[in-house]
Amino acid sequence: MNFYIAHILSSNLDVIHLYNVTNKNESKKILNSITQLDEINDAEFLLVLIPASEVTSYEFIQNNSLSEQINIANFISEIDSNFIDAVSDNEYFLYEGVGYVVNKGFLLNLNQHLSNLNYKVCVCPEYLINSLEDSDSITQIDKKFMFAYKNKCGFSISDKNLNQYLELVVNDKPNYEPTIYSSNIDLNNKFKSENQNKDFVFQDVDIAKIKSLPNFFKINLSLNLVIKKMNFSKAQLMSSILAVLFLILTPNYLVYKNKQDTQVYVNATFNIFSSLSKDINRVVAPRNQIDQILENVPMNNTPDIKLPNLELFFKYGEK
């Protein structure tokens, strides 16, 4: 499987580092627009890492006896005091003991662009790319440091703010002993040397790792997207449009035609009975009413009566 990773470094989606995980010899590409992902012709799977500034994570245990909507409502009620913006400005995801709060505007814009791609997509926070099951970790990627905790929460920070953030973490967690994926001297001096590993490289990421990550991607359906995905020719597109119009209009036409025929039947029936008896104001039960008329007709000297065309009457039967 041709596997790529797109690391988004800007909320405007205009700074993206693209890595070909399948081809370990290919260097990273720097993209200045999310639309350049369309140019990847051999991709089968794309992992998109979004900035930590656009997603916040909290430990939260779901109640499996409740629906997802109720669990999300309970999650929001627990953490809404931490919000600066309105609750409706965010999207909420629950995954394996963690609740994620993602900027809605950013995510909608991102998913709209990703929906145009013709391969599988997964979207998750950048700091989970090298998270460990049984240990906290700090991973350096270029000039950013990813703090991933074993409870699947995390954060990322620039190299300029590394020491300041480390002090906050250590003060909050006195026994904090992360596994280090960086050659940064200051970072390694703060922790035991046996916790240091080799530098992190994207080409070492296993596709199986993706199965343990949350996925914030949701396809944005539209007519243009359906046409693009189906790869219709102009003739196929016109045929599909005509077929849809036929399905929509046919029921309405049949209802209209049925009402029209019914009214013709009613009018014809009334005209027939009116010609037989001037006392008929309304036809309710044609068979009974015609029997009553015939009972009152003298058997002798009965004048010839020219009846209207009864074809419609017999066609539709008694109403």
PDB file of C-alpha atoms in Angstrom:
ATOM      1  CA  MET A   1       0.000   0.000   0.000  1.00  0.00           C
ATOM      2  CA  ASN A   2       1.351   3.425  -0.964  1.00  0.00           C
ATOM      3  CA  PHE A   3       1.210   5.304   2.328  1.00  0.00           C
ATOM      4  CA  TYR A   4       1.728   9.069   2.715  1.00  0.00           C
ATOM      5  CA  ILE A   5       1.712  11.382   5.739  1.00  0.00           C
ATOM      6  CA  ALA A   6       0.785  15.062   5.429  1.00  0.00           C
ATOM      7  CA  HIS A   7       1.873  17.110   8.429  1.00  0.00           C
ATOM      8  CA  ILE A   8      -0.065  20.388   8.496  1.00  0.00           C
ATOM      9  CA  LEU A   9       1.876  23.142  10.238  1.00  0.00           C
ATOM     10  CA  SER A  10      -0.476  26.058   9.593  1.00  0.00           C
ATOM     11  CA  SER A  11      -4.136  26.618  10.482  1.00  0.00           C
ATOM     12  CA  ASN A  12      -4.542  28.192   7.035  1.00  0.00           C
ATOM     13  CA  LEU A  13      -3.500  24.901   5.376  1.00  0.00           C
ATOM     14  CA  ASP A  14      -0.728  26.655   3.476  1.00  0.00           C
ATOM     15  CA  VAL A  15       2.308  24.980   5.082  1.00  0.00           C
ATOM     16  CA  ILE A  16       2.327  21.195   4.740  1.00  0.00           C
ATOM     17  CA  HIS A  17       5.165  18.696   4.918  1.00  0.00           C
ATOM     18  CA  LEU A  18       4.468  15.585   2.841  1.00  0.00           C
ATOM     19  CA  TYR A  19       6.250  12.281   3.524  1.00  0.00           C
ATOM     20  CA  ASN A  20       6.217   9.151   1.391  1.00  0.00           C
ATOM     21  CA  VAL A  21       6.305   6.385   3.996  1.00  0.00           C
ATOM     22  CA  THR A  22       6.409   3.603   1.406  1.00  0.00           C
ATOM     23  CA  ASN A  23       9.466   4.992  -0.361  1.00  0.00           C
ATOM     24  CA  LYS A  24      11.965   5.530   2.426  1.00  0.00           C
ATOM     25  CA  ASN A  25      14.480   7.135   0.051  1.00  0.00           C
ATOM     26  CA  GLU A  26      12.150   9.948  -1.005  1.00  0.00           C
ATOM     27  CA  SER A  27      12.725  13.215   0.861  1.00  0.00           C
ATOM     28  CA  LYS A  28       9.883  15.235   2.293  1.00  0.00           C
ATOM     29  CA  LYS A  29       8.034  17.683   0.062  1.00  0.00           C
ATOM     30  CA  ILE A  30       6.923  21.098   1.210  1.00  0.00           C
ATOM     31  CA  LEU A  31       3.474  22.075  -0.041  1.00  0.00           C
ATOM     32  CA  ASN A  32       2.058  25.592   0.138  1.00  0.00           C
ATOM     33  CA  SER A  33      -1.573  24.595  -0.445  1.00  0.00           C
ATOM     34  CA  ILE A  34      -3.836  21.744   0.627  1.00  0.00           C
ATOM     35  CA  THR A  35      -4.986  21.423  -2.990  1.00  0.00           C
ATOM     36  CA  GLN A  36      -1.540  20.090  -3.956  1.00  0.00           C
ATOM     37  CA  LEU A  37      -2.502  16.792  -2.328  1.00  0.00           C
ATOM     38  CA  ASP A  38      -4.578  16.182  -5.473  1.00  0.00           C
ATOM     39  CA  GLU A  39      -1.310  15.801  -7.365  1.00  0.00           C
ATOM     40  CA  ILE A  40      -0.359  12.573  -5.564  1.00  0.00           C
ATOM     41  CA  ASN A  41      -1.136   9.987  -8.217  1.00  0.00           C
ATOM     42  CA  ASP A  42       0.065   6.795  -6.550  1.00  0.00           C
ATOM     43  CA  ALA A  43      -1.346   7.267  -3.019  1.00  0.00           C
ATOM     44  CA  GLU A  44      -3.644   4.655  -1.513  1.00  0.00           C
ATOM     45  CA  PHE A  45      -3.732   5.969   2.042  1.00  0.00           C
ATOM     46  CA  LEU A  46      -3.061   9.403   3.541  1.00  0.00           C
ATOM     47  CA  LEU A  47      -2.579  10.201   7.222  1.00  0.00           C
ATOM     48  CA  VAL A  48      -3.167  13.902   7.918  1.00  0.00           C
ATOM     49  CA  LEU A  49      -1.677  15.332  11.121  1.00  0.00           C
ATOM     50  CA  ILE A  50      -3.378  18.524  12.290  1.00  0.00           C
ATOM     51  CA  PRO A  51      -1.757  21.154  14.546  1.00  0.00           C
ATOM     52  CA  ALA A  52      -2.227  20.764  18.289  1.00  0.00           C
ATOM     53  CA  SER A  53      -3.460  24.366  18.324  1.00  0.00           C
ATOM     54  CA  GLU A  54      -6.653  23.152  16.596  1.00  0.00           C
ATOM     55  CA  VAL A  55      -7.411  20.210  18.887  1.00  0.00           C
ATOM     56  CA  THR A  56      -7.561  19.760  22.649  1.00  0.00           C
ATOM     57  CA  SER A  57      -7.750  16.406  24.408  1.00  0.00           C
ATOM     58  CA  TYR A  58      -9.140  15.335  27.792  1.00  0.00           C
ATOM     59  CA  GLU A  59      -9.306  12.023  29.569  1.00  0.00           C
ATOM     60  CA  PHE A  60     -12.915  10.803  29.502  1.00  0.00           C
ATOM     61  CA  ILE A  61     -14.383   7.348  30.106  1.00  0.00           C
ATOM     62  CA  GLN A  62     -17.478   6.609  28.073  1.00  0.00           C
ATOM     63  CA  ASN A  63     -20.538   4.922  29.545  1.00  0.00           C
ATOM     64  CA  ASN A  64     -21.220   2.063  27.134  1.00  0.00           C
ATOM     65  CA  SER A  65     -24.831   1.815  28.277  1.00  0.00           C
ATOM     66  CA  LEU A  66     -25.500   5.313  26.907  1.00  0.00           C
ATOM     67  CA  SER A  67     -25.660   6.521  23.311  1.00  0.00           C
ATOM     68  CA  GLU A  68     -22.750   8.365  21.739  1.00  0.00           C
ATOM     69  CA  GLN A  69     -24.761  11.612  21.699  1.00  0.00           C
ATOM     70  CA  ILE A  70     -25.423  11.409  25.444  1.00  0.00           C
ATOM     71  CA  ASN A  71     -21.788  10.547  26.143  1.00  0.00           C
ATOM     72  CA  ILE A  72     -20.679  13.581  24.133  1.00  0.00           C
ATOM     73  CA  ALA A  73     -23.173  15.777  26.011  1.00  0.00           C
ATOM     74  CA  ASN A  74     -21.768  14.498  29.331  1.00  0.00           C
ATOM     75  CA  PHE A  75     -18.229  15.111  28.082  1.00  0.00           C
ATOM     76  CA  ILE A  76     -19.056  18.698  27.116  1.00  0.00           C
ATOM     77  CA  SER A  77     -20.679  19.372  30.481  1.00  0.00           C
ATOM     78  CA  GLU A  78     -17.487  18.228  32.204  1.00  0.00           C
ATOM     79  CA  ILE A  79     -15.078  20.423  30.275  1.00  0.00           C
ATOM     80  CA  ASP A  80     -17.088  23.428  29.002  1.00  0.00           C
ATOM     81  CA  SER A  81     -15.652  25.627  31.758  1.00  0.00           C
ATOM     82  CA  ASN A  82     -12.314  25.362  29.911  1.00  0.00           C
ATOM     83  CA  PHE A  83     -13.738  26.838  26.715  1.00  0.00           C
ATOM     84  CA  ILE A  84     -12.952  30.346  25.565  1.00  0.00           C
ATOM     85  CA  ASP A  85     -15.155  30.085  22.475  1.00  0.00           C
ATOM     86  CA  ALA A  86     -18.756  28.855  22.206  1.00  0.00           C
ATOM     87  CA  VAL A  87     -19.562  25.154  22.528  1.00  0.00           C
ATOM     88  CA  SER A  88     -21.044  25.188  19.017  1.00  0.00           C
ATOM     89  CA  ASP A  89     -17.715  26.361  17.560  1.00  0.00           C
ATOM     90  CA  ASN A  90     -16.198  22.907  18.054  1.00  0.00           C
ATOM     91  CA  GLU A  91     -16.587  19.305  16.943  1.00  0.00           C
ATOM     92  CA  TYR A  92     -16.362  16.560  19.571  1.00  0.00           C
ATOM     93  CA  PHE A  93     -14.950  13.030  19.280  1.00  0.00           C
ATOM     94  CA  LEU A  94     -14.687  10.236  21.842  1.00  0.00           C
ATOM     95  CA  TYR A  95     -12.145   7.487  21.323  1.00  0.00           C
ATOM     96  CA  GLU A  96     -10.725   4.892  23.707  1.00  0.00           C
ATOM     97  CA  GLY A  97     -10.950   6.878  26.932  1.00  0.00           C
ATOM     98  CA  VAL A  98     -10.189  10.293  25.457  1.00  0.00           C
ATOM     99  CA  GLY A  99     -12.404  13.178  24.384  1.00  0.00           C
ATOM    100  CA  TYR A 100     -11.166  15.461  21.605  1.00  0.00           C
ATOM    101  CA  VAL A 101     -12.330  19.035  20.982  1.00  0.00           C
ATOM    102  CA  VAL A 102     -11.574  20.204  17.442  1.00  0.00           C
ATOM    103  CA  ASN A 103     -12.060  23.652  15.939  1.00  0.00           C
ATOM    104  CA  LYS A 104     -15.161  23.220  13.741  1.00  0.00           C
ATOM    105  CA  GLY A 105     -14.259  25.875  11.156  1.00  0.00           C
ATOM    106  CA  PHE A 106     -10.790  24.434  10.656  1.00  0.00           C
ATOM    107  CA  LEU A 107     -12.044  20.845  10.430  1.00  0.00           C
ATOM    108  CA  LEU A 108     -14.873  21.615   7.994  1.00  0.00           C
ATOM    109  CA  ASN A 109     -12.472  23.463   5.697  1.00  0.00           C
ATOM    110  CA  LEU A 110      -9.944  20.631   5.880  1.00  0.00           C
ATOM    111  CA  ASN A 111     -12.507  17.869   5.280  1.00  0.00           C
ATOM    112  CA  GLN A 112     -13.978  19.753   2.345  1.00  0.00           C
ATOM    113  CA  HIS A 113     -10.606  19.702   0.598  1.00  0.00           C
ATOM    114  CA  LEU A 114      -9.814  16.110   1.596  1.00  0.00           C
ATOM    115  CA  SER A 115     -13.185  14.892   0.312  1.00  0.00           C
ATOM    116  CA  ASN A 116     -11.936  15.488  -3.241  1.00  0.00           C
ATOM    117  CA  LEU A 117      -9.155  12.937  -2.893  1.00  0.00           C
ATOM    118  CA  ASN A 118      -9.498   9.489  -4.429  1.00  0.00           C
ATOM    119  CA  TYR A 119      -7.816   7.522  -1.656  1.00  0.00           C
ATOM    120  CA  LYS A 120      -8.419   6.663   1.996  1.00  0.00           C
ATOM    121  CA  VAL A 121      -7.841   9.421   4.533  1.00  0.00           C
ATOM    122  CA  CYS A 122      -7.318   9.550   8.289  1.00  0.00           C
ATOM    123  CA  VAL A 123      -7.126  12.830  10.244  1.00  0.00           C
ATOM    124  CA  CYS A 124      -5.710  12.948  13.782  1.00  0.00           C
ATOM    125  CA  PRO A 125      -3.697  15.200  16.139  1.00  0.00           C
ATOM    126  CA  GLU A 126      -0.016  15.547  15.299  1.00  0.00           C
ATOM    127  CA  TYR A 127       1.172  14.553  18.775  1.00  0.00           C
ATOM    128  CA  LEU A 128      -0.263  11.009  18.442  1.00  0.00           C
ATOM    129  CA  ILE A 129       2.034  10.031  15.576  1.00  0.00           C
ATOM    130  CA  ASN A 130       4.567   8.498  17.967  1.00  0.00           C
ATOM    131  CA  SER A 131       2.459   7.846  21.061  1.00  0.00           C
ATOM    132  CA  LEU A 132       3.268   4.738  23.113  1.00  0.00           C
ATOM    133  CA  GLU A 133       0.922   2.316  24.863  1.00  0.00           C
ATOM    134  CA  ASP A 134       2.695   2.126  28.223  1.00  0.00           C
ATOM    135  CA  SER A 135       4.827   5.252  28.383  1.00  0.00           C
ATOM    136  CA  ASP A 136       4.778   8.998  27.924  1.00  0.00           C
ATOM    137  CA  SER A 137       6.911  10.246  25.056  1.00  0.00           C
ATOM    138  CA  ILE A 138       8.443  13.408  23.642  1.00  0.00           C
ATOM    139  CA  THR A 139       9.102  13.355  19.913  1.00  0.00           C
ATOM    140  CA  GLN A 140      10.928  16.018  17.948  1.00  0.00           C
ATOM    141  CA  ILE A 141       9.711  16.708  14.419  1.00  0.00           C
ATOM    142  CA  ASP A 142      11.734  19.476  12.813  1.00  0.00           C
ATOM    143  CA  LYS A 143      11.414  22.407  15.247  1.00  0.00           C
ATOM    144  CA  LYS A 144       8.353  21.090  17.069  1.00  0.00           C
ATOM    145  CA  PHE A 145       8.168  18.790  20.080  1.00  0.00           C
ATOM    146  CA  MET A 146       5.234  16.408  20.464  1.00  0.00           C
ATOM    147  CA  PHE A 147       4.232  15.529  24.009  1.00  0.00           C
ATOM    148  CA  ALA A 148       2.166  12.325  23.957  1.00  0.00           C
ATOM    149  CA  TYR A 149       0.911  10.853  27.207  1.00  0.00           C
ATOM    150  CA  LYS A 150       0.067   7.207  27.705  1.00  0.00           C
ATOM    151  CA  ASN A 151      -3.583   8.143  28.293  1.00  0.00           C
ATOM    152  CA  LYS A 152      -3.634   9.302  24.605  1.00  0.00           C
ATOM    153  CA  CYS A 153      -3.833  13.004  25.449  1.00  0.00           C
ATOM    154  CA  GLY A 154      -1.086  15.344  24.318  1.00  0.00           C
ATOM    155  CA  PHE A 155       0.195  18.655  23.093  1.00  0.00           C
ATOM    156  CA  SER A 156       2.922  20.097  20.879  1.00  0.00           C
ATOM    157  CA  ILE A 157       5.222  23.053  21.381  1.00  0.00           C
ATOM    158  CA  SER A 158       7.845  24.930  19.380  1.00  0.00           C
ATOM    159  CA  ASP A 159      11.528  24.648  20.278  1.00  0.00           C
ATOM    160  CA  LYS A 160      11.470  28.248  21.593  1.00  0.00           C
ATOM    161  CA  ASN A 161       8.926  27.344  24.264  1.00  0.00           C
ATOM    162  CA  LEU A 162      10.229  23.865  25.070  1.00  0.00           C
ATOM    163  CA  ASN A 163      11.903  24.591  28.418  1.00  0.00           C
ATOM    164  CA  GLN A 164       8.984  26.674  29.666  1.00  0.00           C
ATOM    165  CA  TYR A 165       6.484  23.942  28.855  1.00  0.00           C
ATOM    166  CA  LEU A 166       8.718  21.249  30.339  1.00  0.00           C
ATOM    167  CA  GLU A 167       8.719  23.081  33.661  1.00  0.00           C
ATOM    168  CA  LEU A 168       4.930  23.114  33.665  1.00  0.00           C
ATOM    169  CA  VAL A 169       4.768  19.391  32.906  1.00  0.00           C
ATOM    170  CA  VAL A 170       7.345  18.416  35.510  1.00  0.00           C
ATOM    171  CA  ASN A 171       5.640  20.526  38.166  1.00  0.00           C
ATOM    172  CA  ASP A 172       2.324  18.889  37.357  1.00  0.00           C
ATOM    173  CA  LYS A 173       3.861  15.397  37.137  1.00  0.00           C
ATOM    174  CA  PRO A 174       6.858  15.085  39.490  1.00  0.00           C
ATOM    175  CA  ASN A 175       7.530  11.498  38.374  1.00  0.00           C
ATOM    176  CA  TYR A 176       7.383  12.355  34.672  1.00  0.00           C
ATOM    177  CA  GLU A 177       9.893  10.155  32.848  1.00  0.00           C
ATOM    178  CA  PRO A 178       9.089  10.180  29.120  1.00  0.00           C
ATOM    179  CA  THR A 179      10.758   8.224  26.360  1.00  0.00           C
ATOM    180  CA  ILE A 180      12.731  10.720  24.304  1.00  0.00           C
ATOM    181  CA  TYR A 181      12.857  10.722  20.496  1.00  0.00           C
ATOM    182  CA  SER A 182      15.205  13.653  20.028  1.00  0.00           C
ATOM    183  CA  SER A 183      18.853  14.593  20.147  1.00  0.00           C
ATOM    184  CA  ASN A 184      18.085  17.906  21.838  1.00  0.00           C
ATOM    185  CA  ILE A 185      20.708  18.364  24.563  1.00  0.00           C
ATOM    186  CA  ASP A 186      18.563  20.387  26.976  1.00  0.00           C
ATOM    187  CA  LEU A 187      15.759  17.877  26.719  1.00  0.00           C
ATOM    188  CA  ASN A 188      17.929  14.852  27.348  1.00  0.00           C
ATOM    189  CA  ASN A 189      19.724  16.530  30.262  1.00  0.00           C
ATOM    190  CA  LYS A 190      16.414  16.759  32.121  1.00  0.00           C
ATOM    191  CA  PHE A 191      15.718  13.024  31.976  1.00  0.00           C
ATOM    192  CA  LYS A 192      17.588   9.779  32.387  1.00  0.00           C
ATOM    193  CA  SER A 193      19.824   8.851  29.488  1.00  0.00           C
ATOM    194  CA  GLU A 194      18.366   5.311  29.226  1.00  0.00           C
ATOM    195  CA  ASN A 195      15.069   6.843  28.125  1.00  0.00           C
ATOM    196  CA  GLN A 196      16.630   8.315  25.012  1.00  0.00           C
ATOM    197  CA  ASN A 197      15.873   6.663  21.676  1.00  0.00           C
ATOM    198  CA  LYS A 198      16.921   7.413  18.142  1.00  0.00           C
ATOM    199  CA  ASP A 199      15.465  10.417  16.361  1.00  0.00           C
ATOM    200  CA  PHE A 200      11.995   9.951  14.946  1.00  0.00           C
ATOM    201  CA  VAL A 201      11.532   9.597  11.182  1.00  0.00           C
ATOM    202  CA  PHE A 202       8.168   9.364   9.427  1.00  0.00           C
ATOM    203  CA  GLN A 203       9.329   6.496   7.246  1.00  0.00           C
ATOM    204  CA  ASP A 204       9.399   4.285  10.364  1.00  0.00           C
ATOM    205  CA  VAL A 205       5.666   4.663  10.947  1.00  0.00           C
ATOM    206  CA  ASP A 206       3.837   1.366  10.504  1.00  0.00           C
ATOM    207  CA  ILE A 207       0.451   1.355   8.765  1.00  0.00           C
ATOM    208  CA  ALA A 208      -0.814  -0.785  11.671  1.00  0.00           C
ATOM    209  CA  LYS A 209      -0.191   2.214  13.939  1.00  0.00           C
ATOM    210  CA  ILE A 210      -3.033   4.065  12.221  1.00  0.00           C
ATOM    211  CA  LYS A 211      -5.579   1.573  13.552  1.00  0.00           C
ATOM    212  CA  SER A 212      -4.926   2.830  17.089  1.00  0.00           C
ATOM    213  CA  LEU A 213      -5.590   6.484  16.180  1.00  0.00           C
ATOM    214  CA  PRO A 214      -8.860   8.436  16.181  1.00  0.00           C
ATOM    215  CA  ASN A 215     -10.091   9.637  12.800  1.00  0.00           C
ATOM    216  CA  PHE A 216     -11.647  13.108  12.476  1.00  0.00           C
ATOM    217  CA  PHE A 217     -12.213  12.821   8.733  1.00  0.00           C
ATOM    218  CA  LYS A 218     -15.797  12.969   7.475  1.00  0.00           C
ATOM    219  CA  ILE A 219     -16.532  13.218   3.784  1.00  0.00           C
ATOM    220  CA  ASN A 220     -18.495  16.310   2.696  1.00  0.00           C
ATOM    221  CA  LEU A 221     -20.995  15.071   0.128  1.00  0.00           C
ATOM    222  CA  SER A 222     -22.034  17.343  -2.732  1.00  0.00           C
ATOM    223  CA  LEU A 223     -23.286  16.903  -6.296  1.00  0.00           C
ATOM    224  CA  ASN A 224     -19.931  17.955  -7.728  1.00  0.00           C
ATOM    225  CA  LEU A 225     -18.152  15.448  -5.486  1.00  0.00           C
ATOM    226  CA  VAL A 226     -20.466  12.592  -6.522  1.00  0.00           C
ATOM    227  CA  ILE A 227     -19.909  13.430 -10.206  1.00  0.00           C
ATOM    228  CA  LYS A 228     -16.159  13.508  -9.694  1.00  0.00           C
ATOM    229  CA  LYS A 229     -16.075  10.256  -7.714  1.00  0.00           C
ATOM    230  CA  MET A 230     -18.260   8.438 -10.239  1.00  0.00           C
ATOM    231  CA  ASN A 231     -16.200   9.797 -13.141  1.00  0.00           C
ATOM    232  CA  PHE A 232     -19.256  10.183 -15.365  1.00  0.00           C
ATOM    233  CA  SER A 233     -19.025  11.090 -19.037  1.00  0.00           C
ATOM    234  CA  LYS A 234     -21.345  13.848 -20.323  1.00  0.00           C
ATOM    235  CA  ALA A 235     -23.701  11.251 -21.822  1.00  0.00           C
ATOM    236  CA  GLN A 236     -23.794   9.264 -18.573  1.00  0.00           C
ATOM    237  CA  LEU A 237     -24.377  12.441 -16.589  1.00  0.00           C
ATOM    238  CA  MET A 238     -27.314  13.486 -18.782  1.00  0.00           C
ATOM    239  CA  SER A 239     -28.792   9.987 -18.598  1.00  0.00           C
ATOM    240  CA  SER A 240     -28.500  10.012 -14.807  1.00  0.00           C
ATOM    241  CA  ILE A 241     -30.157  13.425 -14.553  1.00  0.00           C
ATOM    242  CA  LEU A 242     -33.034  12.301 -16.796  1.00  0.00           C
ATOM    243  CA  ALA A 243     -33.449   9.121 -14.758  1.00  0.00           C
ATOM    244  CA  VAL A 244     -33.602  11.097 -11.511  1.00  0.00           C
ATOM    245  CA  LEU A 245     -36.136  13.529 -13.011  1.00  0.00           C
ATOM    246  CA  PHE A 246     -38.215  10.581 -14.220  1.00  0.00           C
ATOM    247  CA  LEU A 247     -38.224   9.049 -10.736  1.00  0.00           C
ATOM    248  CA  ILE A 248     -39.223  12.363  -9.173  1.00  0.00           C
ATOM    249  CA  LEU A 249     -41.915  13.377 -11.677  1.00  0.00           C
ATOM    250  CA  THR A 250     -43.540  10.016 -12.448  1.00  0.00           C
ATOM    251  CA  PRO A 251     -45.344   9.576  -9.082  1.00  0.00           C
ATOM    252  CA  ASN A 252     -46.743  13.114  -9.298  1.00  0.00           C
ATOM    253  CA  TYR A 253     -47.972  12.512 -12.847  1.00  0.00           C
ATOM    254  CA  LEU A 254     -49.633   9.224 -11.898  1.00  0.00           C
ATOM    255  CA  VAL A 255     -51.438  10.881  -8.981  1.00  0.00           C
ATOM    256  CA  TYR A 256     -52.577  13.709 -11.248  1.00  0.00           C
ATOM    257  CA  LYS A 257     -53.724  11.275 -13.949  1.00  0.00           C
ATOM    258  CA  ASN A 258     -55.619   9.164 -11.432  1.00  0.00           C
ATOM    259  CA  LYS A 259     -57.440  12.204 -10.046  1.00  0.00           C
ATOM    260  CA  GLN A 260     -58.282  13.353 -13.570  1.00  0.00           C
ATOM    261  CA  ASP A 261     -59.686   9.946 -14.583  1.00  0.00           C
ATOM    262  CA  THR A 262     -61.644   9.726 -11.350  1.00  0.00           C
ATOM    263  CA  GLN A 263     -63.253  13.080 -11.983  1.00  0.00           C
ATOM    264  CA  VAL A 264     -64.130  12.069 -15.560  1.00  0.00           C
ATOM    265  CA  TYR A 265     -65.743   8.894 -14.195  1.00  0.00           C
ATOM    266  CA  VAL A 266     -67.714  10.823 -11.579  1.00  0.00           C
ATOM    267  CA  ASN A 267     -68.960  13.371 -14.126  1.00  0.00           C
ATOM    268  CA  ALA A 268     -69.874  10.699 -16.689  1.00  0.00           C
ATOM    269  CA  THR A 269     -71.729   8.662 -14.091  1.00  0.00           C
ATOM    270  CA  PHE A 270     -73.700  11.673 -12.932  1.00  0.00           C
ATOM    271  CA  ASN A 271     -74.594  12.611 -16.524  1.00  0.00           C
ATOM    272  CA  ILE A 272     -75.875   9.086 -17.172  1.00  0.00           C
ATOM    273  CA  PHE A 273     -78.115   9.120 -14.113  1.00  0.00           C
ATOM    274  CA  SER A 274     -79.306  12.652 -14.828  1.00  0.00           C
ATOM    275  CA  SER A 275     -80.447  11.558 -18.254  1.00  0.00           C
ATOM    276  CA  LEU A 276     -82.460   8.736 -16.655  1.00  0.00           C
ATOM    277  CA  SER A 277     -84.041  10.753 -13.869  1.00  0.00           C
ATOM    278  CA  LYS A 278     -84.236  14.459 -13.198  1.00  0.00           C
ATOM    279  CA  ASP A 279     -84.554  13.673  -9.483  1.00  0.00           C
ATOM    280  CA  ILE A 280     -80.947  12.516  -9.244  1.00  0.00           C
ATOM    281  CA  ASN A 281     -78.812  15.168  -7.546  1.00  0.00           C
ATOM    282  CA  ARG A 282     -75.986  12.952  -6.494  1.00  0.00           C
ATOM    283  CA  VAL A 283     -74.665   9.485  -7.344  1.00  0.00           C
ATOM    284  CA  VAL A 284     -73.659   7.515  -4.269  1.00  0.00           C
ATOM    285  CA  ALA A 285     -74.309   3.840  -5.072  1.00  0.00           C
ATOM    286  CA  PRO A 286     -74.777   3.520  -8.849  1.00  0.00           C
ATOM    287  CA  ARG A 287     -76.054  -0.055  -8.881  1.00  0.00           C
ATOM    288  CA  ASN A 288     -78.681   0.509  -6.160  1.00  0.00           C
ATOM    289  CA  GLN A 289     -79.781   3.815  -7.622  1.00  0.00           C
ATOM    290  CA  ILE A 290     -80.252   2.443 -11.139  1.00  0.00           C
ATOM    291  CA  ASP A 291     -82.296  -0.458  -9.709  1.00  0.00           C
ATOM    292  CA  GLN A 292     -84.595   2.039  -8.025  1.00  0.00           C
ATOM    293  CA  ILE A 293     -85.001   3.994 -11.267  1.00  0.00           C
ATOM    294  CA  LEU A 294     -85.878   0.843 -13.200  1.00  0.00           C
ATOM    295  CA  GLU A 295     -88.490  -0.134 -10.624  1.00  0.00           C
ATOM    296  CA  ASN A 296     -90.344   3.126 -11.330  1.00  0.00           C
ATOM    297  CA  VAL A 297     -90.210   2.799 -15.083  1.00  0.00           C
ATOM    298  CA  PRO A 298     -93.535   1.426 -16.590  1.00  0.00           C
ATOM    299  CA  MET A 299     -93.035  -1.784 -18.501  1.00  0.00           C
ATOM    300  CA  ASN A 300     -95.536  -0.774 -21.230  1.00  0.00           C
ATOM    301  CA  ASN A 301     -95.290   2.147 -23.601  1.00  0.00           C
ATOM    302  CA  THR A 302     -91.803   2.867 -22.466  1.00  0.00           C
ATOM    303  CA  PRO A 303     -90.273   5.401 -24.850  1.00  0.00           C
ATOM    304  CA  ASP A 304     -86.931   4.721 -26.378  1.00  0.00           C
ATOM    305  CA  ILE A 305     -84.239   6.347 -24.316  1.00  0.00           C
ATOM    306  CA  LYS A 306     -80.908   7.117 -25.914  1.00  0.00           C
ATOM    307  CA  LEU A 307     -78.306   6.453 -23.275  1.00  0.00           C
ATOM    308  CA  PRO A 308     -74.955   8.175 -23.264  1.00  0.00           C
ATOM    309  CA  ASN A 309     -71.815   6.197 -23.946  1.00  0.00           C
ATOM    310  CA  LEU A 310     -71.511   3.732 -21.026  1.00  0.00           C
ATOM    311  CA  GLU A 311     -67.998   2.572 -21.894  1.00  0.00           C
ATOM    312  CA  LEU A 312     -66.406   4.738 -19.198  1.00  0.00           C
ATOM    313  CA  PHE A 313     -68.996   3.611 -16.668  1.00  0.00           C
ATOM    314  CA  PHE A 314     -68.255  -0.074 -17.207  1.00  0.00           C
ATOM    315  CA  LYS A 315     -64.517   0.585 -17.447  1.00  0.00           C
ATOM    316  CA  TYR A 316     -64.203   1.955 -13.951  1.00  0.00           C
ATOM    317  CA  GLY A 317     -67.000  -0.042 -12.304  1.00  0.00           C
ATOM    318  CA  GLU A 318     -69.021   1.023  -9.326  1.00  0.00           C
ATOM    319  CA  LYS A 319     -67.328   3.738  -7.286  1.00  0.00           C
TER     320      LYS A 319
END
